[in-house]
Tab-separated table of C-alpha atoms and ligand atoms in Angstrom:
chain	number	residue	atom	x	y	z
A	226	MET	CA	-1.355	-28.048	9.918
A	227	LEU	CA	1.970	-29.412	11.045
A	228	VAL	CA	5.321	-28.662	9.445
A	229	VAL	CA	8.288	-30.741	10.587
A	230	MET	CA	11.605	-29.048	9.792
A	231	GLN	CA	14.625	-31.102	8.747
A	232	GLU	CA	17.302	-31.881	11.281
A	233	GLY	CA	19.774	-29.015	10.964
A	234	ALA	CA	17.343	-26.649	9.230
A	235	THR	CA	18.596	-23.092	9.643
A	236	GLU	CA	16.826	-20.413	11.656
A	237	GLN	CA	16.291	-18.466	8.433
A	238	GLN	CA	14.612	-21.450	6.764
A	239	THR	CA	12.351	-21.891	9.783
A	240	GLU	CA	11.537	-18.182	9.768
A	241	ASN	CA	10.645	-18.373	6.068
A	242	VAL	CA	8.184	-21.200	6.721
A	243	ILE	CA	6.655	-19.316	9.658
A	244	GLN	CA	6.281	-16.271	7.407
A	245	ARG	CA	4.566	-18.362	4.718
A	246	LEU	CA	2.181	-19.945	7.256
A	247	VAL	CA	1.260	-16.501	8.563
A	248	GLU	CA	0.613	-15.301	5.002
A	249	MET	CA	-1.698	-18.277	4.552
A	250	GLY	CA	-3.664	-17.137	7.598
A	251	PHE	CA	-2.346	-19.505	10.271
A	252	THR	CA	-1.313	-18.661	13.799
A	253	VAL	CA	2.008	-20.398	14.316
A	254	HIS	CA	3.101	-22.278	17.447
A	255	ARG	CA	6.661	-23.514	17.556
A	256	SER	CA	7.928	-26.603	19.338
A	257	THR	CA	11.669	-27.165	19.435
A	258	GLY	CA	12.494	-30.829	19.873
A	259	VAL	CA	15.878	-32.502	20.316
A	260	ARG	CA	16.137	-33.192	16.563
A	261	HIS	CA	13.385	-31.350	14.788
A	262	THR	CA	11.591	-28.079	15.077
A	263	VAL	CA	7.871	-28.564	14.589
A	264	LEU	CA	5.637	-25.702	13.508
A	265	GLY	CA	1.961	-26.002	14.314
A	266	GLY	CA	-0.212	-23.812	12.113
A	267	VAL	CA	-3.593	-23.263	13.716
A	268	GLY	CA	-6.403	-21.593	11.868
A	269	PRO	CA	-9.800	-21.968	10.290
A	270	ILE	CA	-8.254	-22.550	6.863
A	271	ASP	CA	-9.039	-25.900	5.262
A	272	ASP	CA	-8.402	-25.518	1.552
A	273	PHE	CA	-4.659	-25.207	1.223
A	274	ASP	CA	-2.132	-27.389	-0.471
A	275	PRO	CA	0.491	-28.869	1.910
A	276	ALA	CA	2.751	-29.343	-1.122
A	277	ALA	CA	3.256	-25.567	-1.216
A	278	LEU	CA	5.078	-25.843	2.096
A	279	GLU	CA	6.717	-29.193	1.486
A	280	VAL	CA	8.832	-27.759	-1.311
A	281	MET	CA	10.258	-25.013	0.878
A	282	GLU	CA	13.879	-25.291	1.922
A	283	GLY	CA	14.513	-26.997	5.234
A	284	VAL	CA	11.091	-28.664	5.373
A	285	LYS	CA	11.053	-32.394	6.076
A	286	GLU	CA	7.331	-33.082	5.927
A	287	CYS	CA	3.905	-31.551	6.234
A	288	HIS	CA	0.719	-33.004	7.724
A	289	ARG	CA	-2.834	-31.913	7.997
A	290	ILE	CA	-3.956	-32.559	11.591
A	291	VAL	CA	-7.467	-33.863	11.521
A	292	SER	CA	-8.058	-33.995	15.283
A	293	PRO	CA	-9.963	-30.984	16.638
A	294	TYR	CA	-7.119	-30.234	19.049
A	295	LYS	CA	-3.740	-29.522	17.476
A	296	LEU	CA	-1.274	-28.222	20.040
A	297	ALA	CA	-2.318	-30.800	22.640
A	298	SER	CA	-1.999	-33.591	20.091
A	299	ARG	CA	0.871	-36.054	20.329
A	300	HIS	CA	1.768	-35.166	16.698
A	301	PHE	CA	2.843	-31.717	17.837
A	302	LYS	CA	5.498	-33.141	20.165
A	303	PRO	CA	5.973	-36.869	19.556
A	304	ALA	CA	8.647	-37.251	22.243
A	305	GLY	CA	6.301	-35.992	24.979
A	306	THR	CA	6.426	-32.891	27.141
A	307	VAL	CA	8.545	-32.746	30.255
A	308	LEU	CA	7.592	-29.795	32.444
A	309	LYS	CA	10.481	-28.394	34.437
A	310	ILE	CA	9.394	-26.558	37.555
A	311	GLY	CA	12.353	-25.636	39.726
A	312	SER	CA	14.177	-28.905	40.272
A	313	VAL	CA	11.078	-31.023	39.612
A	314	GLU	CA	10.410	-32.627	36.238
A	315	ILE	CA	6.910	-33.812	35.366
A	316	GLY	CA	6.547	-36.177	32.436
A	317	GLY	CA	10.094	-37.507	32.660
A	318	PRO	CA	11.280	-40.843	34.051
A	319	ALA	CA	10.373	-39.980	37.653
A	320	VAL	CA	6.753	-40.113	38.771
A	321	VAL	CA	5.878	-37.045	40.793
A	322	MET	CA	3.857	-37.178	43.987
A	323	MET	CA	1.625	-34.244	44.901
A	324	ALA	CA	-0.105	-34.517	48.257
A	325	GLY	CA	-1.824	-32.490	50.931
A	326	PRO	CA	-5.214	-31.754	52.398
A	327	CYS	CA	-8.296	-30.965	50.381
A	328	SER	CA	-8.421	-27.510	51.997
A	329	VAL	CA	-5.845	-25.416	53.784
A	330	GLU	CA	-7.226	-25.116	57.332
A	331	ASN	CA	-4.509	-23.701	59.603
A	332	VAL	CA	-0.752	-23.330	60.122
A	333	ASP	CA	-0.346	-26.442	62.244
A	334	GLN	CA	-2.079	-28.687	59.755
A	335	MET	CA	0.018	-27.452	56.817
A	336	GLU	CA	3.333	-27.573	58.704
A	337	GLN	CA	2.667	-31.163	59.789
A	338	ILE	CA	1.606	-32.273	56.323
A	339	ALA	CA	4.475	-30.516	54.553
A	340	ARG	CA	7.007	-32.253	56.788
A	341	LEU	CA	5.291	-35.622	56.451
A	342	ILE	CA	5.062	-35.614	52.669
A	343	ALA	CA	8.544	-34.183	52.116
A	344	GLU	CA	10.083	-36.838	54.358
A	345	ALA	CA	8.166	-39.523	52.473
A	346	GLY	CA	9.491	-38.280	49.104
A	347	ALA	CA	6.715	-36.081	47.669
A	348	ARG	CA	7.845	-32.974	45.768
A	349	ILE	CA	4.655	-30.925	45.622
A	350	ILE	CA	2.143	-29.922	48.295
A	351	ARG	CA	-1.524	-29.448	47.431
A	352	GLY	CA	-4.245	-27.597	49.297
A	353	GLY	CA	-7.236	-25.563	48.243
A	354	ALA	CA	-7.541	-21.961	49.388
A	355	PHE	CA	-10.491	-21.320	47.071
A	356	LYS	CA	-12.855	-24.273	47.248
A	357	PRO	CA	-15.514	-25.157	44.684
A	358	ARG	CA	-18.078	-26.640	47.077
A	359	SER	CA	-21.321	-28.154	45.869
A	360	SER	CA	-23.205	-26.278	48.612
A	361	PRO	CA	-22.882	-22.514	49.105
A	362	TYR	CA	-23.130	-23.127	52.885
A	363	SER	CA	-20.015	-25.334	53.009
A	364	PHE	CA	-16.555	-23.972	53.884
A	365	GLN	CA	-15.345	-21.934	50.892
A	366	GLY	CA	-11.619	-21.835	51.698
A	367	MET	CA	-9.234	-19.497	53.537
A	368	GLY	CA	-8.350	-17.399	50.483
A	369	GLU	CA	-5.049	-15.479	50.518
A	370	GLU	CA	-4.330	-16.339	54.133
A	371	GLY	CA	-4.481	-20.025	53.197
A	372	LEU	CA	-2.120	-19.519	50.277
A	373	ARG	CA	0.347	-17.702	52.516
A	374	ILE	CA	0.274	-20.516	55.073
A	375	MET	CA	0.830	-23.174	52.415
A	376	ARG	CA	3.669	-21.260	50.722
A	377	ALA	CA	5.521	-20.891	54.024
A	378	ALA	CA	5.124	-24.588	54.872
A	379	ALA	CA	6.229	-25.556	51.361
A	380	ASP	CA	9.315	-23.335	51.445
A	381	ARG	CA	10.410	-24.719	54.795
A	382	ASN	CA	10.285	-28.228	53.318
A	383	ASN	CA	11.576	-27.574	49.801
A	384	LEU	CA	8.241	-28.370	48.165
A	385	LEU	CA	6.405	-26.825	45.225
A	386	VAL	CA	2.794	-25.674	45.622
A	387	VAL	CA	-0.284	-26.557	43.584
A	388	SER	CA	-3.567	-24.802	44.338
A	389	GLU	CA	-6.867	-24.213	42.614
A	390	VAL	CA	-7.880	-21.084	40.760
A	391	MET	CA	-11.671	-20.786	40.460
A	392	ASP	CA	-12.003	-17.452	38.727
A	393	GLN	CA	-9.965	-15.062	36.589
A	394	VAL	CA	-9.882	-12.483	39.379
A	395	GLN	CA	-7.924	-14.922	41.565
A	396	ILE	CA	-5.130	-15.440	39.007
A	397	PRO	CA	-2.747	-12.732	40.375
A	398	LEU	CA	-3.003	-14.187	43.891
A	399	LEU	CA	-2.329	-17.703	42.682
A	400	LEU	CA	0.633	-16.498	40.613
A	401	LYS	CA	2.068	-14.902	43.745
A	402	TYR	CA	1.876	-17.975	45.980
A	403	SER	CA	1.546	-21.096	43.841
A	404	ASP	CA	3.932	-22.841	41.423
A	405	ILE	CA	1.163	-24.718	39.607
A	406	LEU	CA	-2.391	-23.440	39.060
A	407	GLN	CA	-5.079	-26.102	39.289
A	408	VAL	CA	-8.260	-25.863	37.255
A	409	GLY	CA	-10.876	-27.962	39.012
A	410	ALA	CA	-13.287	-30.405	37.426
A	411	ARG	CA	-16.149	-27.944	37.680
A	412	ASN	CA	-14.205	-25.342	35.744
A	413	MET	CA	-12.807	-27.540	32.981
A	414	GLN	CA	-15.073	-25.821	30.487
A	415	ASN	CA	-14.922	-22.336	31.932
A	416	PHE	CA	-13.556	-21.056	28.645
A	417	ASN	CA	-12.989	-17.493	29.835
A	418	LEU	CA	-10.829	-18.787	32.677
A	419	LEU	CA	-8.955	-21.120	30.305
A	420	ARG	CA	-8.240	-18.256	27.902
A	421	GLU	CA	-6.869	-16.122	30.739
A	422	LEU	CA	-4.647	-19.013	31.826
A	423	GLY	CA	-3.311	-19.141	28.276
A	424	LYS	CA	-1.703	-15.767	29.005
A	425	VAL	CA	0.111	-16.779	32.190
A	426	ARG	CA	3.540	-18.347	32.278
A	427	LYS	CA	3.072	-20.924	35.007
A	428	PRO	CA	2.082	-24.579	34.623
A	429	ILE	CA	-1.588	-25.509	34.749
A	430	LEU	CA	-3.001	-28.740	36.193
A	431	LEU	CA	-6.222	-29.233	34.266
A	432	LYS	CA	-8.702	-31.650	35.828
A	433	ARG	CA	-11.187	-33.615	33.801
A	434	GLY	CA	-14.787	-32.450	34.224
A	435	ILE	CA	-17.192	-34.816	35.952
A	436	ALA	CA	-19.043	-35.472	32.700
A	437	ALA	CA	-16.318	-34.660	30.202
A	438	THR	CA	-15.064	-36.910	27.450
A	439	ILE	CA	-11.352	-37.310	26.848
A	440	GLU	CA	-11.692	-35.229	23.695
A	441	GLU	CA	-13.358	-32.411	25.629
A	442	LEU	CA	-10.513	-32.491	28.174
A	443	LEU	CA	-7.988	-32.177	25.353
A	444	LEU	CA	-9.951	-29.335	23.781
A	445	SER	CA	-9.863	-27.511	27.111
A	446	ALA	CA	-6.085	-27.986	27.189
A	447	GLU	CA	-6.044	-26.581	23.654
A	448	TYR	CA	-7.776	-23.408	24.902
A	449	ILE	CA	-4.913	-22.785	27.295
A	450	MET	CA	-2.187	-23.732	24.828
A	451	SER	CA	-3.591	-21.705	21.958
A	452	GLY	CA	-3.109	-18.652	24.169
A	453	GLY	CA	0.622	-19.435	24.331
A	454	ASN	CA	0.889	-21.327	27.625
A	455	TYR	CA	2.156	-24.771	26.660
A	456	GLU	CA	2.785	-25.874	30.230
A	457	VAL	CA	-0.306	-27.950	30.821
A	458	MET	CA	-0.780	-31.282	32.571
A	459	LEU	CA	-3.950	-33.316	32.408
A	460	CYS	CA	-5.580	-34.907	35.434
A	461	GLU	CA	-7.909	-37.895	35.522
A	462	ARG	CA	-10.004	-37.577	38.695
A	463	GLY	CA	-12.972	-39.813	38.005
A	464	ILE	CA	-16.175	-39.214	36.118
A	465	ARG	CA	-19.801	-39.530	37.108
A	466	THR	CA	-21.454	-42.785	36.092
A	467	PHE	CA	-24.405	-44.852	37.337
A	468	GLU	CA	-22.146	-46.514	39.919
A	469	THR	CA	-22.776	-45.382	43.504
A	470	SER	CA	-20.254	-47.504	45.469
A	471	THR	CA	-17.602	-44.901	44.791
A	472	ARG	CA	-17.934	-41.103	44.637
A	473	ASN	CA	-16.820	-41.118	40.996
A	474	THR	CA	-15.686	-43.804	38.584
A	475	MET	CA	-11.922	-43.572	38.220
A	476	ASP	CA	-11.273	-43.963	34.497
A	477	ILE	CA	-7.915	-45.713	34.558
A	478	ALA	CA	-8.148	-46.386	30.810
A	479	ALA	CA	-8.134	-42.622	30.237
A	480	ILE	CA	-4.471	-42.604	31.289
A	481	PRO	CA	-3.041	-44.671	28.386
A	482	VAL	CA	-5.569	-43.081	26.024
A	483	LEU	CA	-4.391	-39.581	26.962
A	484	LYS	CA	-0.743	-40.648	26.726
A	485	ARG	CA	-1.387	-41.875	23.220
A	486	LEU	CA	-3.426	-38.913	21.997
A	487	SER	CA	-1.420	-36.175	23.672
A	488	HIS	CA	2.159	-35.277	24.545
A	489	LEU	CA	1.103	-33.630	27.816
A	490	PRO	CA	1.936	-35.210	31.198
A	491	VAL	CA	-0.927	-37.100	32.817
A	492	ILE	CA	-1.630	-36.999	36.557
A	493	ALA	CA	-4.093	-39.236	38.400
A	494	ASP	CA	-6.181	-38.223	41.412
A	495	PRO	CA	-7.472	-41.384	43.108
A	496	SER	CA	-8.852	-39.379	46.059
A	497	HIS	CA	-11.616	-37.648	44.105
A	498	GLY	CA	-11.643	-40.671	41.794
A	499	THR	CA	-12.949	-42.960	44.521
A	500	GLY	CA	-14.188	-40.771	47.391
A	501	LYS	CA	-13.214	-43.346	50.015
A	502	ARG	CA	-9.809	-43.551	51.628
A	503	ASP	CA	-9.553	-47.336	51.593
A	504	TYR	CA	-9.725	-47.361	47.794
A	505	VAL	CA	-7.197	-44.612	47.228
A	506	VAL	CA	-4.008	-46.672	47.537
A	507	PRO	CA	-5.169	-49.520	45.240
A	508	MET	CA	-6.278	-47.023	42.575
A	509	ALA	CA	-3.058	-45.061	42.981
A	510	ARG	CA	-1.139	-48.260	42.246
A	511	ALA	CA	-3.328	-48.943	39.230
A	512	ALA	CA	-2.865	-45.404	37.893
A	513	LEU	CA	0.919	-45.603	38.121
A	514	ALA	CA	0.942	-49.011	36.491
A	515	ALA	CA	-1.225	-47.584	33.695
A	516	GLY	CA	1.367	-44.912	32.964
A	517	ALA	CA	0.453	-41.842	35.013
A	518	ASP	CA	3.307	-39.344	35.315
A	519	GLY	CA	2.254	-38.395	38.811
A	520	LEU	CA	-0.358	-38.666	41.531
A	521	LEU	CA	-2.414	-36.047	43.326
A	522	VAL	CA	-3.690	-37.367	46.660
A	523	GLU	CA	-5.385	-35.939	49.712
A	524	VAL	CA	-3.734	-36.511	53.095
A	525	HIS	CA	-4.424	-34.850	56.473
A	526	PRO	CA	-2.960	-35.239	59.996
A	527	ASP	CA	-6.458	-36.096	61.267
A	528	PRO	CA	-8.699	-36.804	58.259
A	529	ASP	CA	-11.752	-37.641	60.358
A	530	HIS	CA	-11.799	-33.987	61.397
A	531	ALA	CA	-10.866	-32.501	58.013
A	532	ILE	CA	-13.068	-29.570	56.989
A	533	SER	CA	-13.601	-31.015	53.513
A	534	ASP	CA	-13.322	-34.419	51.813
A	535	GLY	CA	-12.274	-36.258	55.008
A	536	ALA	CA	-13.751	-39.561	53.815
A	537	GLN	CA	-11.373	-39.753	50.860
A	538	THR	CA	-8.360	-38.342	52.690
A	539	LEU	CA	-5.490	-40.626	53.707
A	540	ARG	CA	-4.133	-40.819	57.240
A	541	PRO	CA	-0.392	-40.118	57.526
A	542	ASP	CA	0.429	-43.834	57.947
A	543	GLN	CA	-1.592	-44.696	54.832
A	544	PHE	CA	0.271	-42.033	52.886
A	545	GLN	CA	3.638	-43.406	53.976
A	546	GLU	CA	2.539	-46.850	52.865
A	547	LEU	CA	1.372	-45.404	49.527
A	548	MET	CA	4.800	-43.879	48.945
A	549	LYS	CA	6.493	-47.232	49.519
A	550	GLN	CA	4.115	-49.033	47.200
A	551	ALA	CA	4.393	-46.309	44.573
A	552	ALA	CA	8.162	-46.718	44.552
A	553	THR	CA	7.768	-50.466	43.984
A	554	ILE	CA	5.318	-49.973	41.118
A	555	ALA	CA	7.475	-47.272	39.551
A	556	MET	CA	10.499	-49.558	39.599
A	557	ALA	CA	8.512	-52.409	38.076
A	558	ILE	CA	7.688	-50.270	35.025
A	559	GLY	CA	11.141	-48.759	34.615
A	560	ARG	CA	10.441	-45.503	36.410
A	561	ARG	CA	11.265	-44.065	39.827
A	562	ILE	CA	9.845	-41.700	42.421
B	861	LIG	C1	-9.694	-30.704	44.699
B	861	LIG	O1	-8.652	-31.089	44.127
B	861	LIG	O2	-9.769	-30.460	45.903
B	861	LIG	C2	-10.943	-30.619	43.898
B	861	LIG	C3	-11.927	-29.815	44.256
B	861	LIG	O3	-10.945	-31.462	42.849
B	861	LIG	P1	-11.996	-31.653	41.651
B	861	LIG	O4	-12.023	-30.356	40.937
B	861	LIG	O5	-11.379	-32.765	40.872
B	861	LIG	O6	-13.324	-32.025	42.264
B	862	LIG	MN1	-11.023	-32.376	47.694
């Protein structure tokens, strides 16, 4: 249920509508736009008459939302969401570059990468300290020590940090060191984790599961948002298909589809999307051209010796080239880096 308030509706009128929605059994989520306040009523109630709300003072219009996700739906915020994190805006005119190694390995590696990406124009450093590895015998990440190393390197280079949270118990640590909490593909439907992330007040980068539909991705975003955390961005990182030439099949079409269905910023990860470093730059270009609000890419000072995901990790020179090409693409579609 969506109630759009008139331009200039008073706070009292809005409060009255909220009160009425609550009486009807809805949980109310409020979105304040430039012109209109939109009230999203979420609840199991189906048999109500929208006319009862439409006649209330200050109400412009009322709609029943038929999609299974409500708060993530574009109807809830037609102008689109721009996340403001420090001085970085995600979802606005600038496309935002997030880059770094798959895993945090040591101080030297992170200091070198932080300097490299900052000088090339990236705003956010990535690096996993808790790694969801397919094999229990593979490197599992440096944990808190890794987060500390990445935070220090980021601060020295005026970068924000994004890092993965694998389990609820890790949330306090991530909140301490990271500006954005990443939910990995394997956890996209870890509903307990999503619910806990609904309670935090830091942005979440939600990756698409390896076998998840676009609707399932949006429903997972809805889990987080229905808990009150509206700061969610969606990430296309490739899905598993019958194709074996690439690690995953990068679903570029998901980008415009998500932009149409949802108001949330969309990020593309061509590193996991392809699995091979030579394909990362072309798919990064394609993702930006398709409307991605940002890129998440893996880069390492010496990718052939990276502890994880070396094959899909860019060398520093490839990353610098990517940044140049990204700027060209962004300009061509009326955006900037
Ligand atoms: C990662 O970003 O390093 C990662 C593990 O990604 P995904 O969850 O998409 O596999
Ligand atoms: Mn990786």
